[in-house]
Amino acid sequence: MEKKIVIDMKGIRKSYYIGTENELEVLKGIDITVYEGEFVAIVGASGSGKSTLMNIIGSLDRPTSGSYILEDVDITAAKDNQLSNIRNQKIGFVFQTYNLISKTNAIKNVEMPMLYGGVPGKQRIERAKELLKIVGMGDRMKHLPEELSGGQKQRVAIAGIIAMEPKCIVLDEPTAMLDPKGRREVMQTITQLNRDKGITVILITHHMDEAAQAQRVIVLHNGKVADDGTPAEVFSKVENMHKIGLASPQTVELCYELNKNGFDLPLSSLDPNECAQILYEELKV
């Protein structure tokens, strides 16, 4: 069965200060297709165009030229007063700052988008409880945000986003403010939602170990797509990554450095346990 296309971008360009001496082209012809149920990570050095592309994907901004179809809706042809409804119905955003109401407990925070969406009270409560359990927060329903860790806050925020059942969620550096434990919790939640619920996920991140958990990695450089493939395909091109100011995950970088010193290790080992086993086999006498 052919997979349904969720996002179809062709020739996306975005310029600012158009017609002035300061005109700046940030996106320079982006072609991206994302299919239903995919988990796609977008990476790039500062200034590569990640944030601008994210805003266009989420219909927060319009491209200067090109075509963008979100499911069956032509975003580039939509009127300004239509974009808000399109965002609410088809795409959900998770930011690095949680966006929770501080004086309201977890279950009420998850209920909030459903309240504005007109979902009846009893149905809201049951749905919020279900979603908090799904993201591993079933035992924190009555807790205020100040009583939660960073990773727990982000999981509540994710539950609130998926409450409205968007076809796609976009996560903008969702672990940037978290400690390692919180990062693991959030990434486990994202991966589970994609795997078990079939939610299409687009993750914007500067953590290459997080990008390695996606099914596909898109690398941006200077407003263009520099690479697009599986994590193993993309990150094994270590020198290409270095040329554009990025590093591969630590496991790959380790094998790369060892290879410069006479080893012959594969550069596709993204999992630390797999990498450790390869090193063990190589080094054992």
Tab-separated table of C-alpha atoms in Angstrom:
chain	number	residue	atom	x	y	z
A	1	MET	CA	0.000	0.000	0.000
A	2	GLU	CA	1.398	3.368	-1.014
A	3	LYS	CA	2.148	5.694	1.891
A	4	LYS	CA	0.206	8.937	2.133
A	5	ILE	CA	2.166	12.161	1.743
A	6	VAL	CA	1.752	14.524	4.712
A	7	ILE	CA	4.201	17.262	3.694
A	8	ASP	CA	5.194	18.021	0.113
A	9	MET	CA	7.541	20.966	-0.448
A	10	LYS	CA	8.968	21.905	-3.809
A	11	GLY	CA	11.348	24.773	-4.546
A	12	ILE	CA	10.742	26.529	-1.218
A	13	ARG	CA	12.551	29.847	-1.005
A	14	LYS	CA	12.377	32.432	1.732
A	15	SER	CA	13.847	35.932	1.612
A	16	TYR	CA	13.727	38.860	3.985
A	17	TYR	CA	14.088	42.623	3.340
A	18	ILE	CA	13.034	42.019	-0.260
A	19	GLY	CA	13.862	44.848	-2.625
A	20	THR	CA	16.375	46.484	-0.291
A	21	GLU	CA	20.154	46.435	-0.230
A	22	ASN	CA	19.889	44.174	2.822
A	23	GLU	CA	17.837	41.488	1.061
A	24	LEU	CA	18.659	38.096	2.547
A	25	GLU	CA	17.701	34.725	1.070
A	26	VAL	CA	17.560	32.165	3.888
A	27	LEU	CA	16.017	29.188	2.087
A	28	LYS	CA	17.282	28.566	-1.422
A	29	GLY	CA	15.093	25.952	-3.050
A	30	ILE	CA	14.060	23.283	-0.541
A	31	ASP	CA	12.486	20.037	-1.778
A	32	ILE	CA	11.152	17.802	1.021
A	33	THR	CA	8.523	15.063	1.083
A	34	VAL	CA	7.420	13.547	4.401
A	35	TYR	CA	5.164	10.506	4.500
A	36	GLU	CA	2.525	9.570	7.045
A	37	GLY	CA	4.042	7.845	10.075
A	38	GLU	CA	7.625	8.922	9.388
A	39	PHE	CA	9.985	10.144	12.100
A	40	VAL	CA	12.211	12.761	10.475
A	41	ALA	CA	15.000	14.715	12.173
A	42	ILE	CA	16.205	18.012	10.712
A	43	VAL	CA	19.719	19.110	11.667
A	44	GLY	CA	21.984	21.946	10.619
A	45	ALA	CA	24.501	24.407	11.979
A	46	SER	CA	23.428	27.845	13.186
A	47	GLY	CA	22.264	29.898	10.208
A	48	SER	CA	21.458	26.858	8.073
A	49	GLY	CA	17.763	27.769	7.841
A	50	LYS	CA	16.290	25.250	10.342
A	51	SER	CA	14.119	27.750	12.200
A	52	THR	CA	12.854	29.390	9.029
A	53	LEU	CA	11.963	26.019	7.548
A	54	MET	CA	10.214	24.997	10.774
A	55	ASN	CA	8.075	28.147	10.700
A	56	ILE	CA	7.025	27.430	7.133
A	57	ILE	CA	6.290	23.754	7.864
A	58	GLY	CA	4.061	24.875	10.735
A	59	SER	CA	2.326	27.573	8.672
A	60	LEU	CA	3.675	30.256	10.998
A	61	ASP	CA	5.295	31.923	7.999
A	62	ARG	CA	4.918	31.816	4.246
A	63	PRO	CA	7.617	31.050	1.685
A	64	THR	CA	8.612	33.741	-0.776
A	65	SER	CA	8.155	31.228	-3.579
A	66	GLY	CA	7.668	27.526	-4.124
A	67	SER	CA	4.894	25.040	-3.368
A	68	TYR	CA	3.862	23.616	0.015
A	69	ILE	CA	1.072	21.057	0.328
A	70	LEU	CA	0.161	19.972	3.880
A	71	GLU	CA	-1.895	16.823	3.401
A	72	ASP	CA	-4.496	18.002	0.894
A	73	VAL	CA	-4.216	21.745	1.610
A	74	ASP	CA	-2.157	24.130	-0.523
A	75	ILE	CA	-0.584	26.288	2.173
A	76	THR	CA	0.945	28.707	-0.311
A	77	ALA	CA	-2.508	29.490	-1.710
A	78	ALA	CA	-4.329	29.681	1.649
A	79	LYS	CA	-5.533	33.058	2.902
A	80	ASP	CA	-4.078	34.487	6.100
A	81	ASN	CA	-7.327	33.974	8.021
A	82	GLN	CA	-7.291	30.273	7.071
A	83	LEU	CA	-3.827	29.476	8.390
A	84	SER	CA	-4.807	29.415	12.070
A	85	ASN	CA	-7.456	26.745	11.476
A	86	ILE	CA	-5.042	24.755	9.314
A	87	ARG	CA	-2.430	24.803	12.095
A	88	ASN	CA	-4.945	23.735	14.733
A	89	GLN	CA	-6.317	20.873	12.662
A	90	LYS	CA	-3.270	19.432	10.951
A	91	ILE	CA	-0.092	20.169	12.860
A	92	GLY	CA	1.017	20.456	16.466
A	93	PHE	CA	4.008	22.315	17.897
A	94	VAL	CA	6.182	21.394	20.868
A	95	PHE	CA	8.683	24.069	21.869
A	96	GLN	CA	11.654	23.965	24.227
A	97	THR	CA	9.898	26.176	26.821
A	98	TYR	CA	6.993	23.780	27.613
A	99	ASN	CA	4.200	26.433	27.285
A	100	LEU	CA	2.296	25.149	30.323
A	101	ILE	CA	-0.012	27.262	32.508
A	102	SER	CA	1.852	27.529	35.815
A	103	LYS	CA	-1.159	27.641	38.164
A	104	THR	CA	-2.904	24.695	36.513
A	105	ASN	CA	-2.182	21.017	37.114
A	106	ALA	CA	-1.104	18.519	34.468
A	107	ILE	CA	-4.547	17.194	33.605
A	108	LYS	CA	-6.014	20.706	33.232
A	109	ASN	CA	-3.084	21.713	31.002
A	110	VAL	CA	-3.805	18.759	28.723
A	111	GLU	CA	-7.524	19.546	28.741
A	112	MET	CA	-6.962	23.174	27.687
A	113	PRO	CA	-6.585	22.718	23.908
A	114	MET	CA	-9.615	20.416	23.893
A	115	LEU	CA	-11.614	23.039	25.801
A	116	TYR	CA	-10.887	25.591	23.084
A	117	GLY	CA	-11.661	22.923	20.493
A	118	GLY	CA	-15.163	22.463	21.896
A	119	VAL	CA	-14.705	18.942	23.301
A	120	PRO	CA	-17.317	18.207	26.030
A	121	GLY	CA	-16.107	18.157	29.664
A	122	LYS	CA	-16.361	14.457	30.517
A	123	GLN	CA	-14.763	13.502	27.208
A	124	ARG	CA	-11.960	16.017	27.822
A	125	ILE	CA	-11.139	14.575	31.224
A	126	GLU	CA	-11.081	10.969	30.027
A	127	ARG	CA	-8.979	11.871	27.000
A	128	ALA	CA	-6.523	13.891	29.128
A	129	LYS	CA	-6.112	10.982	31.570
A	130	GLU	CA	-5.504	8.577	28.703
A	131	LEU	CA	-2.903	10.840	27.101
A	132	LEU	CA	-1.022	11.422	30.353
A	133	LYS	CA	-0.805	7.671	30.825
A	134	ILE	CA	0.459	7.270	27.252
A	135	VAL	CA	3.327	9.728	27.880
A	136	GLY	CA	4.177	8.116	31.224
A	137	MET	CA	2.637	10.819	33.412
A	138	GLY	CA	-0.358	8.916	34.763
A	139	ASP	CA	0.905	9.291	38.341
A	140	ARG	CA	1.451	13.070	38.025
A	141	MET	CA	-1.984	14.190	36.826
A	142	LYS	CA	-2.660	16.476	39.805
A	143	HIS	CA	0.827	17.988	39.950
A	144	LEU	CA	1.465	21.638	39.080
A	145	PRO	CA	4.256	22.424	36.595
A	146	GLU	CA	6.476	23.675	39.423
A	147	GLU	CA	6.259	20.204	40.969
A	148	LEU	CA	7.527	18.504	37.808
A	149	SER	CA	10.994	18.026	36.367
A	150	GLY	CA	11.865	19.498	32.994
A	151	GLY	CA	11.391	16.179	31.227
A	152	GLN	CA	8.017	15.674	32.934
A	153	LYS	CA	6.853	19.166	31.928
A	154	GLN	CA	7.776	18.474	28.326
A	155	ARG	CA	5.873	15.185	28.354
A	156	VAL	CA	2.777	17.002	29.656
A	157	ALA	CA	3.220	19.563	26.859
A	158	ILE	CA	3.422	16.745	24.300
A	159	ALA	CA	0.233	15.192	25.714
A	160	GLY	CA	-1.525	18.544	25.303
A	161	ILE	CA	-0.425	18.802	21.686
A	162	ILE	CA	-1.572	15.329	20.688
A	163	ALA	CA	-4.912	15.887	22.472
A	164	MET	CA	-6.213	17.510	19.295
A	165	GLU	CA	-4.981	14.544	17.234
A	166	PRO	CA	-2.818	16.402	14.702
A	167	LYS	CA	-1.545	14.366	11.774
A	168	CYS	CA	1.949	15.677	12.382
A	169	ILE	CA	3.847	17.114	15.335
A	170	VAL	CA	6.847	19.401	14.968
A	171	LEU	CA	9.254	19.529	17.911
A	172	ASP	CA	11.606	22.505	18.005
A	173	GLU	CA	14.638	21.602	20.133
A	174	PRO	CA	12.324	19.993	22.746
A	175	THR	CA	15.210	18.804	24.951
A	176	ALA	CA	17.395	21.918	24.769
A	177	MET	CA	16.642	22.941	28.373
A	178	LEU	CA	16.725	19.447	29.879
A	179	ASP	CA	19.281	17.372	31.733
A	180	PRO	CA	20.313	13.957	30.302
A	181	LYS	CA	17.550	12.115	32.195
A	182	GLY	CA	14.911	14.530	30.921
A	183	ARG	CA	16.236	14.225	27.385
A	184	ARG	CA	15.946	10.435	27.546
A	185	GLU	CA	12.383	10.652	28.873
A	186	VAL	CA	11.246	12.992	26.118
A	187	MET	CA	12.942	11.045	23.330
A	188	GLN	CA	11.411	7.798	24.593
A	189	THR	CA	7.991	9.471	24.524
A	190	ILE	CA	8.471	10.800	20.996
A	191	THR	CA	9.682	7.450	19.699
A	192	GLN	CA	6.790	5.622	21.374
A	193	LEU	CA	4.164	7.967	19.919
A	194	ASN	CA	5.609	7.517	16.458
A	195	ARG	CA	5.948	3.752	16.761
A	196	ASP	CA	2.727	2.910	18.611
A	197	LYS	CA	0.356	5.650	17.467
A	198	GLY	CA	1.711	6.256	13.970
A	199	ILE	CA	2.053	10.007	14.538
A	200	THR	CA	4.235	11.721	11.957
A	201	VAL	CA	7.124	13.410	13.772
A	202	ILE	CA	9.465	16.170	12.632
A	203	LEU	CA	12.218	16.806	15.153
A	204	ILE	CA	14.424	19.909	14.937
A	205	THR	CA	17.518	19.223	17.026
A	206	HIS	CA	21.201	19.974	17.442
A	207	HIS	CA	21.782	16.731	19.362
A	208	MET	CA	23.037	14.179	16.847
A	209	ASP	CA	22.343	11.257	19.178
A	210	GLU	CA	18.678	12.324	19.147
A	211	ALA	CA	18.632	12.660	15.366
A	212	ALA	CA	20.108	9.149	15.166
A	213	GLN	CA	16.886	7.798	16.727
A	214	ALA	CA	14.807	9.030	13.786
A	215	GLN	CA	14.034	6.953	10.718
A	216	ARG	CA	15.400	9.669	8.459
A	217	VAL	CA	17.726	12.648	8.788
A	218	ILE	CA	17.618	15.812	6.678
A	219	VAL	CA	20.737	17.981	6.847
A	220	LEU	CA	20.449	21.678	6.040
A	221	HIS	CA	23.380	23.842	5.045
A	222	ASN	CA	23.304	27.397	3.771
A	223	GLY	CA	19.585	27.233	3.041
A	224	LYS	CA	19.708	24.010	1.052
A	225	VAL	CA	19.278	20.299	1.701
A	226	ALA	CA	22.837	18.985	2.003
A	227	ASP	CA	21.844	15.369	2.672
A	228	ASP	CA	18.745	13.256	3.201
A	229	GLY	CA	18.762	9.598	4.193
A	230	THR	CA	18.732	7.121	7.032
A	231	PRO	CA	20.810	8.051	10.098
A	232	ALA	CA	23.403	5.402	9.175
A	233	GLU	CA	23.683	6.754	5.631
A	234	VAL	CA	23.952	10.394	6.663
A	235	PHE	CA	26.179	10.122	9.720
A	236	SER	CA	28.656	7.697	8.159
A	237	LYS	CA	29.759	10.605	5.907
A	238	VAL	CA	31.767	12.053	8.771
A	239	GLU	CA	33.997	14.315	6.687
A	240	ASN	CA	30.992	15.788	4.878
A	241	MET	CA	29.431	16.572	8.238
A	242	HIS	CA	32.614	18.236	9.450
A	243	LYS	CA	32.819	20.399	6.332
A	244	ILE	CA	29.465	21.991	7.133
A	245	GLY	CA	30.211	22.499	10.825
A	246	LEU	CA	28.461	19.435	12.234
A	247	ALA	CA	29.578	16.289	13.998
A	248	SER	CA	28.227	12.764	13.746
A	249	PRO	CA	27.041	10.943	16.901
A	250	GLN	CA	29.825	10.142	19.366
A	251	THR	CA	29.889	6.443	18.488
A	252	VAL	CA	30.568	7.254	14.831
A	253	GLU	CA	33.123	9.936	15.680
A	254	LEU	CA	34.981	7.457	17.900
A	255	CYS	CA	35.195	4.856	15.140
A	256	TYR	CA	36.243	7.551	12.670
A	257	GLU	CA	39.137	8.660	14.904
A	258	LEU	CA	40.243	5.068	15.487
A	259	ASN	CA	40.214	4.418	11.738
A	260	LYS	CA	42.678	7.272	11.298
A	261	ASN	CA	44.990	5.297	13.544
A	262	GLY	CA	44.934	2.047	11.633
A	263	PHE	CA	41.597	0.472	12.542
A	264	ASP	CA	38.980	-0.589	10.015
A	265	LEU	CA	35.713	-0.031	11.848
A	266	PRO	CA	32.282	0.548	10.289
A	267	LEU	CA	30.950	4.102	10.544
A	268	SER	CA	27.342	2.995	10.791
A	269	SER	CA	27.266	1.983	14.469
A	270	LEU	CA	24.882	4.489	16.047
A	271	ASP	CA	23.885	2.476	19.105
A	272	PRO	CA	26.416	2.657	21.983
A	273	ASN	CA	25.980	-1.031	22.847
A	274	GLU	CA	26.527	-2.067	19.236
A	275	CYS	CA	29.589	0.181	19.024
A	276	ALA	CA	30.972	-1.294	22.270
A	277	GLN	CA	30.526	-4.821	20.926
A	278	ILE	CA	32.322	-3.938	17.689
A	279	LEU	CA	35.217	-2.432	19.642
A	280	TYR	CA	35.345	-5.484	21.896
A	281	GLU	CA	35.548	-7.834	18.920
A	282	GLU	CA	38.238	-5.665	17.340
A	283	LEU	CA	40.388	-5.345	20.438
A	284	LYS	CA	40.087	-8.748	22.062
A	285	VAL	CA	43.194	-10.891	21.775
